[in-house]
Amino acid sequence: MTEKSYTTTSAFPPLTPGKIRIYSMRFCPYAERTRLVLHHKNIEHEIVNIDLKQKPSWFWDRNPNGAVPIFELDDKVIYESLICSDYVDEAYPNNKLTPSDPYRRAQDRIIVELFPKVVSFFYKIAYGKEVSKEAITGFHEALDRVEKALADRGTPFFGGSAVQMVDLMLWPHVERFDAMTQLVKEASVPADRYPKFTKWIENMGTVPAVQKCRWDTPSHIHFVETAKAGKPDFDVGL
Ligand SMILES: N[C@@H](CCC(=O)N[C@@H](CS)C(=O)NCC(=O)O)C(=O)O
């Protein structure tokens, strides 16, 4: 199956019975969440990349929001990255990523829900035409809360001594911070302000699923620059 993105004119690639398919875009951080979970759990799957500027009608049929990721298996279709990721973790119990204790699960979800604030400033900074002081300040203030959450836990991962769902849900945007920092110097994430978070980034770099799914910083920069120019290079290198 091709990695190249499917567009308006592409015929629907037939499903294989019993095989998981993820509709994705190679640089989408949300799709990366679900791909990380699948890799962590060693679950075989196929990827259908979508040209998000020219979406096929069969893609819209599967998600009226027109967004990736979408999970599909036989007659099951699920979208939204957190929901797809939770579903995979529940339906395939090996290498469980979610704590069985409901209180702990709730605490982890609080951290995941803390992150959209950081992410919204990340997009303003990395993709904005002009970057305001407020965006930089907002980014740092939101990230301070994440640093505090990690310091309060006192563990190498948000999820404890080993990587958990909470870590994998935060990671994809953080992977892009280095690109953001190179594009906008004032948005750097200094180790003296974020010591625990800096160490967490290092720890995440040792996780096999992260190594498998990640892009390097020059590739992220290329994607951001082409997206800002209105022509996102979905198929770079293919
Ligand atoms: N809340 C969604 C967000 C997914 C999302 O925004 N995906 C982007 C790509 S990174 C997308 O498909 N956007 C549709 C578009 O660009 O038209 C989730 O968590 O799955």
PDB file of N, CA and C in Angstrom, residues 18 47 59-60 80 90-91 118 166 182 225:
ATOM      1  N   GLY A  18     -10.299  -8.115   8.917  1.00  0.00           N
ATOM      2  CA  GLY A  18      -9.523  -8.383  10.136  1.00  0.00           C
ATOM      3  C   GLY A  18      -8.301  -7.496  10.302  1.00  0.00           C
ATOM      4  N   ILE A  47      -1.687   1.926   7.016  1.00  0.00           N
ATOM      5  CA  ILE A  47      -1.914   3.372   7.054  1.00  0.00           C
ATOM      6  C   ILE A  47      -2.388   3.841   5.678  1.00  0.00           C
ATOM      7  N   PHE A  59     -13.426   9.506   2.465  1.00  0.00           N
ATOM      8  CA  PHE A  59     -12.835   9.919   3.747  1.00  0.00           C
ATOM      9  C   PHE A  59     -13.878  10.674   4.574  1.00  0.00           C
ATOM     10  N   TRP A  60     -14.579  11.623   3.903  1.00  0.00           N
ATOM     11  CA  TRP A  60     -15.655  12.353   4.581  1.00  0.00           C
ATOM     12  C   TRP A  60     -16.725  11.398   5.105  1.00  0.00           C
ATOM     13  N   GLU A  80     -11.330  10.736  16.249  1.00  0.00           N
ATOM     14  CA  GLU A  80     -10.822  11.522  17.383  1.00  0.00           C
ATOM     15  C   GLU A  80      -9.669  10.738  18.041  1.00  0.00           C
ATOM     16  N   GLU A  90      -8.079  -0.531  25.091  1.00  0.00           N
ATOM     17  CA  GLU A  90      -9.072  -1.411  25.744  1.00  0.00           C
ATOM     18  C   GLU A  90      -9.304  -2.690  24.965  1.00  0.00           C
ATOM     19  N   ALA A  91      -9.330  -2.562  23.646  1.00  0.00           N
ATOM     20  CA  ALA A  91      -9.672  -3.725  22.821  1.00  0.00           C
ATOM     21  C   ALA A  91      -8.501  -4.711  22.701  1.00  0.00           C
ATOM     22  N   VAL A 118      -1.269  24.545  25.991  1.00  0.00           N
ATOM     23  CA  VAL A 118       0.103  24.622  25.468  1.00  0.00           C
ATOM     24  C   VAL A 118       0.053  24.515  23.938  1.00  0.00           C
ATOM     25  N   VAL A 166      -0.874   8.635  28.993  1.00  0.00           N
ATOM     26  CA  VAL A 166      -0.749  10.087  29.162  1.00  0.00           C
ATOM     27  C   VAL A 166       0.502  10.612  28.447  1.00  0.00           C
ATOM     28  N   GLN A 182      13.376  26.530  16.718  1.00  0.00           N
ATOM     29  CA  GLN A 182      14.302  26.970  15.669  1.00  0.00           C
ATOM     30  C   GLN A 182      13.675  28.031  14.776  1.00  0.00           C
ATOM     31  N   GLU A 225       6.922  25.031   7.192  1.00  0.00           N
ATOM     32  CA  GLU A 225       7.135  26.109   6.215  1.00  0.00           C
ATOM     33  C   GLU A 225       6.255  25.933   4.976  1.00  0.00           C
TER      34      GLU A 225
END
